[in-house]
XYZ file of C-alpha atoms in Angstrom:
730
model
C 118.792 -40.902 -50.590
C 119.801 -43.533 -53.126
C 117.076 -44.600 -55.538
C 115.763 -48.104 -55.536
C 117.577 -50.544 -57.836
C 115.874 -50.809 -61.143
C 116.452 -52.780 -64.298
C 113.817 -54.262 -66.549
C 111.255 -54.140 -63.786
C 111.996 -50.483 -63.101
C 111.658 -49.640 -66.780
C 108.297 -51.356 -66.950
C 107.151 -49.425 -63.903
C 108.251 -46.091 -65.326
C 106.527 -46.809 -68.599
C 103.339 -47.716 -66.792
C 103.185 -44.735 -64.578
C 103.756 -42.299 -67.484
C 100.489 -43.435 -68.966
C 98.562 -44.022 -65.672
C 95.715 -41.620 -64.995
C 94.570 -40.832 -61.464
C 91.941 -43.618 -61.426
C 94.609 -46.120 -62.240
C 96.509 -45.573 -59.022
C 95.374 -48.758 -57.248
C 96.468 -50.878 -60.235
C 99.747 -49.070 -60.484
C 100.337 -49.635 -56.726
C 99.581 -53.308 -57.147
C 102.003 -53.572 -60.077
C 104.657 -51.838 -58.092
C 104.194 -54.306 -55.232
C 104.554 -57.227 -57.569
C 107.622 -55.807 -59.338
C 109.536 -55.049 -56.154
C 108.516 -58.082 -54.211
C 111.616 -59.796 -55.461
C 113.924 -57.301 -53.882
C 113.232 -57.627 -50.018
C 116.222 -55.499 -49.056
C 114.730 -52.497 -50.794
C 111.199 -51.904 -49.480
C 109.355 -49.141 -51.385
C 109.085 -45.853 -49.514
C 105.744 -45.410 -47.795
C 103.772 -42.376 -46.765
C 101.484 -42.816 -43.699
C 99.046 -40.148 -42.589
C 99.270 -40.033 -38.818
C 96.796 -37.214 -38.287
C 94.317 -35.111 -40.306
C 93.606 -31.935 -38.370
C 90.940 -29.456 -39.538
C 91.488 -26.894 -36.749
C 93.316 -24.405 -39.048
C 89.975 -23.714 -40.725
C 88.474 -22.513 -37.408
C 91.396 -20.197 -36.832
C 91.752 -18.286 -40.057
C 88.450 -19.050 -41.845
C 90.084 -20.933 -44.748
C 89.243 -24.472 -45.802
C 92.648 -25.827 -44.878
C 93.404 -29.359 -43.648
C 96.663 -30.042 -41.860
C 98.114 -33.464 -42.293
C 100.926 -35.138 -40.406
C 102.733 -37.549 -42.751
C 105.505 -40.004 -42.046
C 107.385 -40.673 -45.354
C 110.201 -43.222 -44.975
C 111.694 -46.349 -46.449
C 111.383 -48.853 -43.613
C 114.077 -51.309 -42.852
C 113.523 -54.701 -41.275
C 114.306 -55.206 -37.646
C 115.948 -58.515 -38.536
C 118.262 -56.773 -41.012
C 119.400 -54.280 -38.382
C 120.023 -56.978 -35.776
C 121.593 -59.607 -38.105
C 125.072 -59.242 -36.555
C 123.578 -60.254 -33.231
C 122.433 -63.681 -34.512
C 125.487 -65.514 -33.236
C 125.069 -64.277 -29.659
C 122.793 -65.136 -26.814
C 121.777 -64.134 -23.303
C 122.793 -60.677 -22.170
C 125.261 -60.257 -25.030
C 122.434 -60.760 -27.524
C 120.145 -58.208 -25.728
C 122.952 -55.605 -25.574
C 123.755 -56.164 -29.243
C 120.153 -55.705 -30.340
C 119.740 -52.515 -28.264
C 122.949 -51.034 -29.606
C 122.017 -51.773 -33.230
C 118.457 -50.454 -32.989
C 119.390 -47.255 -31.184
C 121.780 -46.147 -33.947
C 120.514 -43.201 -36.081
C 118.339 -44.307 -38.963
C 118.761 -47.926 -38.075
C 115.172 -48.803 -39.002
C 114.263 -46.263 -41.655
C 115.501 -43.758 -44.243
C 113.631 -40.506 -44.482
C 112.358 -38.912 -47.744
C 111.573 -35.326 -48.614
C 107.818 -34.756 -49.429
C 107.421 -34.431 -53.223
C 104.569 -31.935 -53.280
C 104.524 -31.695 -57.037
C 103.797 -35.408 -57.294
C 101.385 -35.704 -54.360
C 97.680 -35.925 -54.684
C 95.371 -35.678 -51.653
C 91.754 -36.352 -52.538
C 88.408 -36.268 -50.716
C 85.621 -38.477 -51.865
C 82.440 -36.431 -52.378
C 79.379 -38.079 -53.832
C 81.448 -41.062 -54.919
C 84.111 -39.076 -56.750
C 87.568 -38.014 -55.822
C 87.985 -34.238 -55.434
C 91.601 -33.128 -55.435
C 92.804 -30.822 -52.742
C 95.359 -28.097 -53.445
C 98.798 -28.186 -51.865
C 99.387 -25.168 -49.598
C 102.648 -25.657 -47.641
C 104.986 -28.188 -46.075
C 107.440 -28.200 -43.166
C 109.389 -30.739 -41.134
C 108.033 -31.554 -37.707
C 111.334 -30.844 -35.936
C 111.521 -27.343 -37.472
C 107.938 -26.496 -36.396
C 107.675 -27.495 -32.713
C 107.193 -23.892 -31.686
C 104.079 -23.635 -33.881
C 100.634 -24.039 -32.259
C 99.486 -27.686 -32.147
C 102.844 -29.169 -33.220
C 103.304 -31.585 -30.369
C 102.736 -35.188 -29.194
C 100.222 -36.552 -26.789
C 102.326 -39.163 -24.924
C 100.530 -42.027 -23.234
C 103.123 -43.639 -20.918
C 102.250 -47.041 -19.362
C 104.567 -48.245 -16.531
C 104.401 -51.861 -15.409
C 104.033 -51.829 -11.649
C 103.400 -55.577 -11.070
C 105.390 -57.299 -8.439
C 107.128 -59.371 -11.186
C 109.001 -56.239 -12.235
C 111.069 -56.323 -9.045
C 113.994 -53.918 -9.145
C 113.206 -53.207 -12.857
C 110.370 -51.062 -11.708
C 112.638 -48.138 -10.738
C 114.455 -48.461 -14.005
C 111.209 -48.277 -15.961
C 110.325 -45.130 -13.982
C 113.668 -43.623 -15.021
C 112.911 -44.152 -18.693
C 109.459 -42.653 -18.186
C 111.041 -39.610 -16.497
C 113.423 -39.199 -19.513
C 110.456 -39.083 -21.959
C 108.574 -36.493 -19.727
C 111.721 -34.333 -19.370
C 112.111 -34.268 -23.198
C 108.522 -32.971 -23.730
C 108.187 -30.042 -26.148
C 106.175 -26.824 -25.582
C 103.070 -28.286 -27.147
C 103.342 -31.872 -25.785
C 100.950 -33.325 -23.260
C 101.262 -36.519 -21.303
C 99.213 -39.099 -19.389
C 101.160 -41.393 -17.066
C 99.501 -44.705 -16.076
C 100.695 -47.446 -13.783
C 99.251 -50.930 -14.160
C 99.499 -54.161 -12.157
C 98.401 -57.719 -12.838
C 94.773 -56.714 -13.401
C 94.332 -53.139 -14.611
C 95.518 -49.509 -14.387
C 95.999 -48.533 -10.751
C 97.310 -44.960 -11.036
C 96.529 -42.326 -13.761
C 97.761 -38.698 -13.937
C 95.134 -37.966 -16.697
C 96.228 -35.702 -19.551
C 98.341 -32.782 -18.431
C 100.622 -30.289 -20.142
C 102.792 -29.637 -17.068
C 105.958 -31.684 -16.746
C 106.114 -31.321 -12.993
C 102.651 -32.730 -12.563
C 103.611 -35.821 -14.588
C 106.900 -36.177 -12.765
C 105.131 -36.016 -9.442
C 102.837 -38.821 -10.500
C 105.835 -40.940 -11.438
C 107.520 -40.240 -8.117
C 104.341 -40.890 -6.107
C 104.214 -44.612 -6.882
C 107.197 -45.914 -4.945
C 106.618 -49.645 -4.895
C 105.207 -52.385 -7.062
C 101.762 -53.887 -6.371
C 101.178 -57.377 -4.941
C 100.735 -60.251 -7.393
C 97.162 -61.273 -8.245
C 97.908 -64.705 -9.641
C 100.225 -66.625 -11.903
C 98.803 -65.189 -15.103
C 97.709 -61.693 -16.145
C 95.778 -60.468 -19.197
C 98.507 -58.140 -20.410
C 96.878 -57.798 -23.838
C 93.595 -56.624 -22.327
C 95.285 -54.355 -19.769
C 97.284 -52.439 -22.451
C 94.378 -52.315 -24.900
C 91.950 -50.945 -22.302
C 94.463 -48.374 -21.111
C 95.137 -47.150 -24.646
C 91.398 -47.060 -25.497
C 90.556 -45.091 -22.317
C 93.543 -42.753 -22.751
C 93.189 -41.782 -26.325
C 89.388 -41.663 -26.199
C 89.654 -39.137 -23.334
C 91.810 -36.831 -25.575
C 88.563 -35.371 -26.808
C 87.519 -34.341 -23.256
C 90.726 -32.991 -21.705
C 89.136 -29.560 -21.021
C 89.980 -26.074 -22.083
C 93.304 -25.887 -20.251
C 94.952 -28.654 -22.186
C 95.156 -28.280 -26.018
C 95.287 -31.538 -27.888
C 98.307 -31.595 -30.216
C 98.431 -33.036 -33.759
C 100.377 -36.184 -33.006
C 100.116 -39.021 -30.489
C 102.335 -41.935 -29.252
C 102.251 -44.663 -26.583
C 105.219 -45.830 -24.483
C 104.971 -49.257 -22.909
C 107.585 -49.984 -20.217
C 107.155 -53.592 -19.109
C 108.740 -56.966 -18.576
C 106.042 -58.476 -20.888
C 105.215 -61.110 -18.373
C 101.774 -62.606 -18.713
C 102.390 -66.087 -17.481
C 100.304 -68.600 -19.358
C 97.575 -66.110 -20.337
C 96.381 -67.288 -23.874
C 95.473 -63.799 -25.017
C 98.938 -62.313 -24.317
C 100.980 -64.189 -26.870
C 103.319 -62.973 -29.638
C 100.556 -63.447 -32.162
C 98.175 -61.444 -29.946
C 100.615 -58.530 -29.814
C 100.337 -58.170 -33.601
C 96.581 -57.802 -33.196
C 97.183 -55.057 -30.573
C 99.653 -53.373 -32.825
C 97.168 -53.346 -35.659
C 94.482 -51.959 -33.358
C 96.748 -49.041 -32.369
C 97.919 -48.459 -35.927
C 94.305 -48.105 -37.116
C 93.755 -45.422 -34.427
C 90.022 -45.975 -33.729
C 89.287 -45.883 -30.023
C 87.165 -48.012 -29.751
C 86.955 -49.845 -33.110
C 83.342 -48.771 -33.755
C 83.955 -45.168 -32.994
C 82.216 -42.890 -35.489
C 82.812 -39.540 -33.815
C 86.359 -39.069 -32.475
C 89.016 -38.545 -35.194
C 91.122 -41.445 -36.468
C 94.570 -41.170 -34.786
C 97.143 -43.867 -35.646
C 99.428 -44.342 -32.636
C 103.157 -45.259 -32.907
C 104.015 -47.646 -30.133
C 107.381 -47.386 -28.328
C 107.797 -50.796 -26.600
C 110.730 -51.084 -24.175
C 111.323 -54.559 -22.767
C 112.758 -54.934 -19.243
C 113.773 -58.609 -19.021
C 112.982 -60.235 -15.676
C 113.960 -63.586 -14.258
C 111.156 -65.812 -15.548
C 110.709 -69.422 -16.709
C 112.547 -69.709 -20.013
C 109.366 -70.286 -22.010
C 107.743 -67.240 -20.469
C 110.839 -65.118 -21.169
C 110.700 -65.915 -24.873
C 106.974 -65.223 -25.022
C 107.411 -61.875 -23.108
C 110.253 -60.734 -25.488
C 108.161 -61.688 -28.590
C 105.158 -59.930 -27.165
C 106.968 -56.718 -26.448
C 108.808 -56.762 -29.729
C 105.555 -57.447 -31.611
C 103.899 -54.304 -30.119
C 106.224 -51.885 -31.933
C 104.720 -50.663 -35.175
C 107.936 -49.408 -36.611
C 106.274 -48.719 -40.037
C 104.590 -45.608 -38.576
C 107.355 -44.450 -36.185
C 107.085 -47.092 -33.410
C 110.196 -48.320 -31.746
C 111.505 -51.354 -29.810
C 114.483 -51.687 -27.546
C 115.745 -53.599 -24.541
C 116.867 -52.271 -21.158
C 118.792 -54.792 -19.013
C 119.547 -54.578 -15.293
C 121.029 -51.241 -14.256
C 120.950 -49.940 -17.886
C 118.548 -47.064 -17.272
C 121.163 -44.751 -18.841
C 119.938 -46.114 -22.191
C 116.911 -43.919 -21.704
C 118.600 -40.912 -23.274
C 119.432 -42.957 -26.413
C 115.912 -44.359 -26.644
C 114.292 -40.923 -26.266
C 116.607 -39.449 -28.916
C 116.008 -42.286 -31.355
C 112.202 -41.902 -31.027
C 112.179 -38.117 -31.263
C 114.607 -38.095 -34.188
C 112.141 -40.135 -36.202
C 109.271 -37.915 -35.223
C 111.253 -34.798 -36.194
C 111.527 -36.079 -39.687
C 107.746 -36.218 -40.173
C 106.086 -33.775 -42.519
C 103.419 -31.218 -41.737
C 101.568 -30.716 -45.009
C 98.661 -28.270 -45.434
C 96.057 -28.660 -48.136
C 93.278 -26.394 -49.301
C 90.147 -28.590 -49.509
C 87.253 -26.965 -51.348
C 84.678 -29.844 -51.054
C 83.970 -32.325 -48.260
C 81.345 -35.043 -47.801
C 78.243 -33.877 -46.098
C 78.795 -36.290 -43.167
C 80.893 -36.501 -40.041
C 82.935 -39.318 -41.735
C 85.226 -38.707 -44.631
C 87.279 -40.753 -47.100
C 90.645 -39.149 -47.774
C 93.425 -40.662 -49.900
C 97.017 -39.752 -50.418
C 98.778 -40.862 -53.589
C 101.961 -40.113 -55.503
C 102.447 -39.886 -59.290
C 105.593 -40.267 -61.335
C 108.055 -40.588 -58.469
C 111.381 -42.344 -58.677
C 111.446 -44.522 -56.648
C 107.694 -45.288 -56.448
C 106.153 -44.127 -53.232
C 103.288 -46.005 -51.756
C 100.390 -43.762 -50.675
C 97.830 -44.104 -47.816
C 94.224 -45.125 -48.331
C 93.518 -46.134 -44.697
C 91.326 -43.122 -44.007
C 88.240 -44.771 -45.393
C 84.867 -43.509 -44.187
C 86.277 -42.361 -40.840
C 85.844 -39.306 -38.644
C 88.711 -36.795 -38.900
C 87.239 -33.908 -36.931
C 85.445 -32.175 -39.873
C 81.980 -30.773 -39.195
C 80.754 -30.267 -42.760
C 78.334 -27.559 -41.714
C 81.195 -25.476 -40.343
C 83.759 -26.138 -43.069
C 84.343 -22.776 -44.698
C 83.769 -22.093 -48.408
C 86.955 -21.838 -50.548
C 86.867 -18.103 -51.349
C 89.569 -16.383 -53.392
C 89.555 -13.147 -51.395
C 92.284 -11.480 -53.371
C 90.586 -12.062 -56.764
C 87.249 -10.945 -55.350
C 88.705 -7.794 -53.885
C 90.647 -6.962 -57.100
C 87.442 -7.221 -59.133
C 85.614 -4.917 -56.741
C 88.491 -2.463 -56.717
C 88.043 -1.962 -60.487
C 84.298 -1.990 -60.354
C 83.061 -1.026 -56.822
C 79.822 -2.595 -55.664
C 76.739 -0.513 -54.869
C 73.180 -1.032 -53.707
C 71.078 -2.635 -56.392
C 74.169 -3.545 -58.438
C 76.078 -6.796 -58.711
C 79.157 -8.400 -57.124
C 81.395 -11.228 -58.377
C 82.873 -13.673 -55.856
C 85.754 -15.918 -56.967
C 86.846 -19.194 -55.456
C 86.441 -22.978 -55.780
C 82.861 -23.934 -55.303
C 80.994 -27.282 -55.087
C 77.567 -26.331 -56.229
C 78.113 -27.311 -59.827
C 76.366 -24.336 -61.439
C 73.248 -24.518 -59.254
C 72.322 -20.912 -58.512
C 69.695 -22.103 -56.110
C 72.448 -23.278 -53.664
C 74.330 -19.949 -53.620
C 73.164 -17.183 -51.374
C 74.659 -13.833 -50.444
C 74.214 -11.884 -47.214
C 75.363 -8.304 -46.777
C 76.471 -7.296 -43.329
C 74.966 -4.088 -41.971
C 77.574 -1.319 -41.543
C 77.111 -1.076 -37.742
C 77.162 -4.877 -37.149
C 80.535 -6.002 -35.685
C 81.931 -9.293 -36.989
C 83.031 -11.786 -34.298
C 86.705 -11.993 -33.427
C 86.627 -15.812 -33.509
C 84.235 -18.677 -34.028
C 84.644 -20.162 -30.552
C 81.513 -20.116 -28.386
C 79.133 -19.735 -31.270
C 76.261 -22.123 -31.968
C 74.092 -23.245 -34.911
C 71.144 -21.517 -33.367
C 73.053 -18.288 -33.196
C 73.882 -18.637 -36.913
C 70.302 -19.333 -37.835
C 69.076 -16.319 -35.897
C 71.620 -14.078 -37.622
C 70.545 -15.439 -41.022
C 66.887 -14.772 -40.362
C 67.674 -11.250 -39.163
C 69.556 -10.445 -42.365
C 66.821 -11.828 -44.525
C 64.231 -9.736 -42.676
C 66.310 -6.670 -43.101
C 66.390 -7.154 -46.836
C 70.164 -7.858 -46.807
C 70.033 -11.023 -48.895
C 71.319 -10.981 -52.508
C 70.353 -13.294 -55.313
C 72.695 -15.497 -57.402
C 72.391 -14.903 -61.195
C 75.340 -17.028 -62.203
C 77.067 -19.849 -60.298
C 80.099 -21.730 -61.571
C 82.926 -23.705 -60.041
C 85.221 -20.731 -59.930
C 82.868 -17.665 -59.806
C 79.450 -16.754 -58.589
C 77.685 -13.432 -59.361
C 75.019 -11.939 -57.149
C 72.509 -9.140 -57.383
C 72.936 -6.897 -54.381
C 70.020 -5.721 -52.234
C 68.877 -2.207 -53.005
C 69.671 -0.697 -49.595
C 72.541 1.398 -48.421
C 72.557 -0.194 -44.984
C 75.661 -2.271 -45.883
C 77.795 0.692 -46.988
C 80.499 1.540 -44.477
C 82.757 4.608 -44.644
C 82.754 7.486 -47.040
C 84.202 8.312 -50.435
C 87.232 6.261 -51.551
C 87.218 4.486 -48.188
C 83.690 3.099 -48.564
C 83.486 -0.651 -48.261
C 80.914 -3.453 -47.995
C 81.209 -6.746 -46.113
C 79.556 -9.937 -47.432
C 79.006 -13.585 -46.586
C 78.449 -16.312 -49.174
C 76.345 -19.294 -48.109
C 75.852 -22.761 -49.650
C 72.396 -23.632 -48.528
C 72.724 -27.364 -49.334
C 76.068 -27.993 -47.711
C 75.202 -25.477 -44.908
C 78.630 -23.833 -45.388
C 79.620 -20.178 -45.357
C 82.594 -18.007 -46.251
C 84.704 -16.607 -43.402
C 82.763 -14.540 -40.894
C 85.478 -13.467 -38.390
C 86.439 -9.771 -38.363
C 89.918 -10.341 -39.964
C 88.791 -12.821 -42.676
C 85.300 -11.703 -43.741
C 85.050 -10.637 -47.453
C 85.419 -6.890 -47.561
C 85.214 -5.160 -50.955
C 85.351 -1.612 -52.226
C 81.938 0.037 -52.536
C 80.267 3.219 -53.642
C 76.879 4.887 -53.357
C 74.205 3.787 -55.894
C 74.474 5.939 -59.108
C 71.628 8.295 -59.865
C 68.902 6.721 -62.062
C 69.469 8.941 -65.071
C 66.712 7.548 -67.245
C 64.155 8.025 -64.425
C 65.440 11.613 -63.830
C 65.145 12.330 -67.544
C 61.599 11.000 -67.611
C 60.579 13.040 -64.647
C 62.163 16.150 -66.131
C 60.383 15.617 -69.423
C 57.123 15.036 -67.636
C 57.596 18.182 -65.625
C 58.130 20.237 -68.764
C 55.007 18.857 -70.375
C 52.990 19.575 -67.253
C 54.235 23.208 -67.094
C 53.382 23.776 -70.744
C 49.895 22.318 -70.193
C 49.218 24.530 -67.232
C 50.421 27.556 -69.156
C 48.245 26.782 -72.106
C 45.213 26.310 -69.822
C 45.780 29.723 -68.173
C 46.188 31.409 -71.586
C 43.095 29.843 -73.105
C 40.987 30.600 -70.072
C 42.093 34.255 -69.920
C 41.464 34.793 -73.606
C 37.981 33.383 -73.352
C 37.040 35.576 -70.415
C 38.324 38.689 -72.107
C 36.311 37.939 -75.226
C 33.214 37.221 -73.160
C 32.621 34.105 -75.126
C 30.427 31.359 -73.793
C 32.091 28.094 -72.688
C 32.617 25.695 -75.449
C 32.745 21.898 -75.461
C 36.115 20.321 -75.922
C 36.616 18.930 -79.452
C 36.443 15.191 -80.003
C 37.179 12.978 -82.950
C 34.417 12.258 -85.418
C 32.285 9.316 -84.610
C 33.399 9.130 -80.968
C 30.877 9.471 -78.215
C 31.381 12.149 -75.679
C 32.927 11.507 -72.347
C 36.318 10.181 -71.297
C 35.548 6.493 -72.116
C 34.530 7.021 -75.711
C 37.848 7.878 -77.166
C 37.380 11.644 -76.964
C 39.419 14.216 -75.092
C 38.591 14.685 -71.464
C 37.724 18.184 -70.355
C 40.595 20.328 -69.168
C 40.853 20.624 -65.458
C 40.954 24.237 -64.327
C 43.481 25.059 -61.622
C 41.974 25.251 -58.201
C 39.199 22.876 -59.133
C 38.851 19.402 -57.574
C 39.784 16.223 -59.244
C 37.021 13.556 -58.942
C 37.896 11.110 -56.172
C 40.130 13.535 -54.230
C 39.418 14.537 -50.681
C 40.976 11.731 -48.583
C 41.089 12.081 -44.794
C 44.845 12.665 -44.493
C 45.886 14.924 -47.339
C 42.722 16.822 -48.341
C 42.821 15.078 -51.677
C 43.732 11.747 -53.105
C 43.258 8.986 -55.656
C 40.309 7.301 -54.001
C 40.280 3.927 -52.330
C 42.929 1.500 -53.639
C 41.698 -1.709 -55.383
C 40.495 -4.325 -53.020
C 40.361 -8.064 -53.177
C 43.993 -8.950 -53.804
C 44.063 -8.478 -57.564
C 47.553 -7.959 -59.042
C 48.361 -4.339 -59.833
C 52.111 -4.718 -60.293
C 52.039 -7.093 -63.294
C 55.153 -9.356 -63.409
C 57.420 -7.335 -61.198
C 60.429 -9.137 -59.730
C 60.530 -7.084 -56.490
C 59.200 -4.050 -54.763
C 61.270 -1.270 -53.223
C 60.122 1.064 -50.371
C 62.144 4.262 -49.982
C 61.704 6.946 -47.379
C 63.330 8.808 -44.542
C 64.088 5.561 -42.708
C 65.980 4.058 -45.575
C 65.385 1.759 -48.578
C 63.715 -1.661 -48.109
C 63.661 -4.307 -50.813
C 60.920 -6.952 -50.986
C 61.812 -10.076 -52.974
C 59.246 -12.817 -53.620
C 58.247 -14.320 -50.299
C 59.682 -11.485 -48.199
C 57.483 -10.319 -45.345
C 58.331 -7.495 -42.954
C 56.585 -5.951 -39.984
C 56.520 -2.204 -39.345
C 56.317 -0.662 -35.910
C 58.097 0.607 -32.806
C 58.713 -2.791 -31.194
C 62.306 -3.718 -32.262
C 61.888 -7.262 -30.975
C 59.125 -8.099 -33.527
C 59.564 -5.540 -36.263
C 62.043 -5.500 -39.113
C 61.288 -1.930 -40.064
C 61.581 -0.121 -36.762
C 60.002 3.281 -36.475
C 60.881 5.415 -33.472
C 57.772 7.619 -33.721
C 55.087 7.757 -30.904
C 52.242 8.030 -33.470
C 53.273 4.638 -34.861
C 51.971 1.588 -32.964
C 54.262 -1.098 -31.513
C 53.151 -3.530 -34.316
C 51.683 -1.176 -36.841
C 51.387 -3.119 -40.118
C 52.755 -6.055 -42.116
C 54.040 -5.804 -45.703
C 54.650 -8.715 -48.082
C 55.488 -9.304 -51.712
C 54.071 -12.269 -53.582
C 52.896 -13.121 -57.069
C 54.470 -9.902 -58.392
C 52.330 -7.647 -56.053
C 52.944 -5.786 -52.883
C 50.417 -6.154 -50.148
C 50.018 -4.306 -46.798
C 47.868 -5.224 -43.779
C 47.152 -2.737 -41.001
C 47.432 -4.392 -37.594
C 44.610 -2.441 -36.014
C 46.968 0.495 -35.330
C 45.945 3.684 -33.571
C 46.713 6.114 -36.408
C 46.148 3.828 -39.331
C 47.825 2.926 -42.593
C 47.136 4.900 -45.800
C 47.752 4.349 -49.550
C 47.828 7.575 -51.474
C 46.079 9.367 -48.591
C 43.334 6.833 -48.205
C 43.150 4.926 -44.968
C 42.734 1.165 -45.486
C 40.613 -1.069 -43.307
C 42.571 -2.979 -40.597
C 43.389 -6.718 -40.711
C 42.738 -6.973 -44.456
C 45.507 -7.601 -47.060
C 45.318 -4.585 -49.409
C 47.328 -4.384 -52.708
C 49.731 -1.437 -53.031
C 50.043 -0.222 -56.634
C 53.470 0.820 -57.996
C 54.103 4.547 -57.640
C 51.967 4.841 -54.524
C 52.655 6.691 -51.307
C 52.419 4.294 -48.434
C 51.964 5.936 -45.020
C 52.097 4.500 -41.442
C 50.889 7.292 -39.175
C 53.052 10.189 -40.232
C 55.822 8.071 -41.794
C 55.787 7.954 -45.588
C 57.355 5.586 -48.168
C 57.414 5.739 -51.932
C 56.657 2.401 -53.652
C 58.228 1.243 -56.895
C 58.365 -2.081 -58.667
C 61.375 -3.513 -60.486
């Protein structure tokens, strides 16, 4: 590819773009347009986005957008056909066809300069740059899923076509026979009024060919004029709008095109003029079907317009030629040619010319971390510091592109996350660092973590799921105490405290792992959740609490020494026959335990005041009533017992019982009621309420009254029937 000519204007442009920041792109583009306007033979290369496809994200759980980009330097049709200017009649038509059908007659293709390309998504009024992932030429990728064209073929079946009708069918047949493995087609026939036959969208060549063969004759005339503009526009709108409802047996490809095979005859219809064809071309280039569509993705449509001249009044012939020529949007891959009488053999050249242009398109994938929280998006493509200058594409302005922001996955760096966990395995009650590109701007309140229970299978794909299913799964994980808390949230890393339960540990020893899901509660977006993409990190069992063990050991030693000293002192006194003496107390202190003196030693075998509860034959007496805080400023409460470890964060409430449908702590024990009790943690205190169970709820051996919220002090033994839990605060 030869560079554009540049002298002084080129030097100015190069100097400007060296200093131009990203926000100066529109001004730079305007400058380039002015500088190169004086060189009409050398139009600047242009990049046009023909499709933005988000479906990759639903396949592999990564926030990847696939774009189909046509990057060419367009050539004027008049330049290509200049040698034909001295001819007329059939010689002129043949000259035009031969010139246009030559390779690269209307364009020169460019490689995609990924190092100079910037794709940005507007989020909250600011451009957020995407990260380039990969590129490939269309023609080299036709075996890949989705790399195909949806062909809408319109065949003129009005009586004015005469013998040209069969020739138009031959060209249509050539397009169908050239379909690739991922192509689909909709063949429509139209007469003087509307579409009269429609195959609908099919991916089977034979079905389309049968539709073409089934219409053997033209349809009777309906008058001297026909609204050709409206007929084609309605057919295009209906056809491309129906692409979103083709059913599960037909996969919509990433590209689309329309072929119009007609004599262009409209009689004196005022809406079907050469000027009107430009309006129709613009409508198809914009790719909104209909114009006010706010749901279906924007899909610019290249128009292949093939004119079949018929014997018409001279004025009508000129209008029909200009109308058909004006339909072709060659700037995005459209094409125009002429097929005269008995020249259906041109069909091969026409199809090759069209597909050759399409094969040079680029499939470029981008990693998009942030998207707007709406069904419409603004996406821009620009190029920096290229020689020659390349015009970008800003036509995707507040339009639907198929992105559901609530299902757009978070941009997680799985490799970095897994490497960090490999060095420092995660464990219950510990922390985990997740790396990626995040959009929460340091707001820890937006970041949530959910650990996946070890026996919970992840889905193989996202197809068939619903928002309600996701909400139900989220509630279940919260109720099971499987939610972590973000302590640090940045643009590239977020750190979470893990729930203090071993339910998420899978495997043993060096093979132990944990699966986790990160959730942005404002954008309603999650990390990947499919079985092959879910975040899986190295894990280990929680380390032993050495400080607590040391404290317990020290306390045990003191207790043993105290008991030994009591026995020794008691025995000595009995042998000496001395009378009991009062325990010493400091001078000035009143007797009794509240006056600062020493409490009497408790002989072994004697009762402790307040003992003698109904379950254990001894206890601490009734727990404090009335809801007063016993736990102080605790951040959470932890219950541990034979059924596992359950963590209660502020606001957490769990039901205990045998009924798995209503209870989060399920107890398979006949002496426990279906809905036995409810536990909650609020204001730094743990509370329990017995639900009028058969065998009661006890705190430290004392049965509590039913249907009353009762505080549970830290260090208590909480019992539901025969099932016991130790309570600690953290």
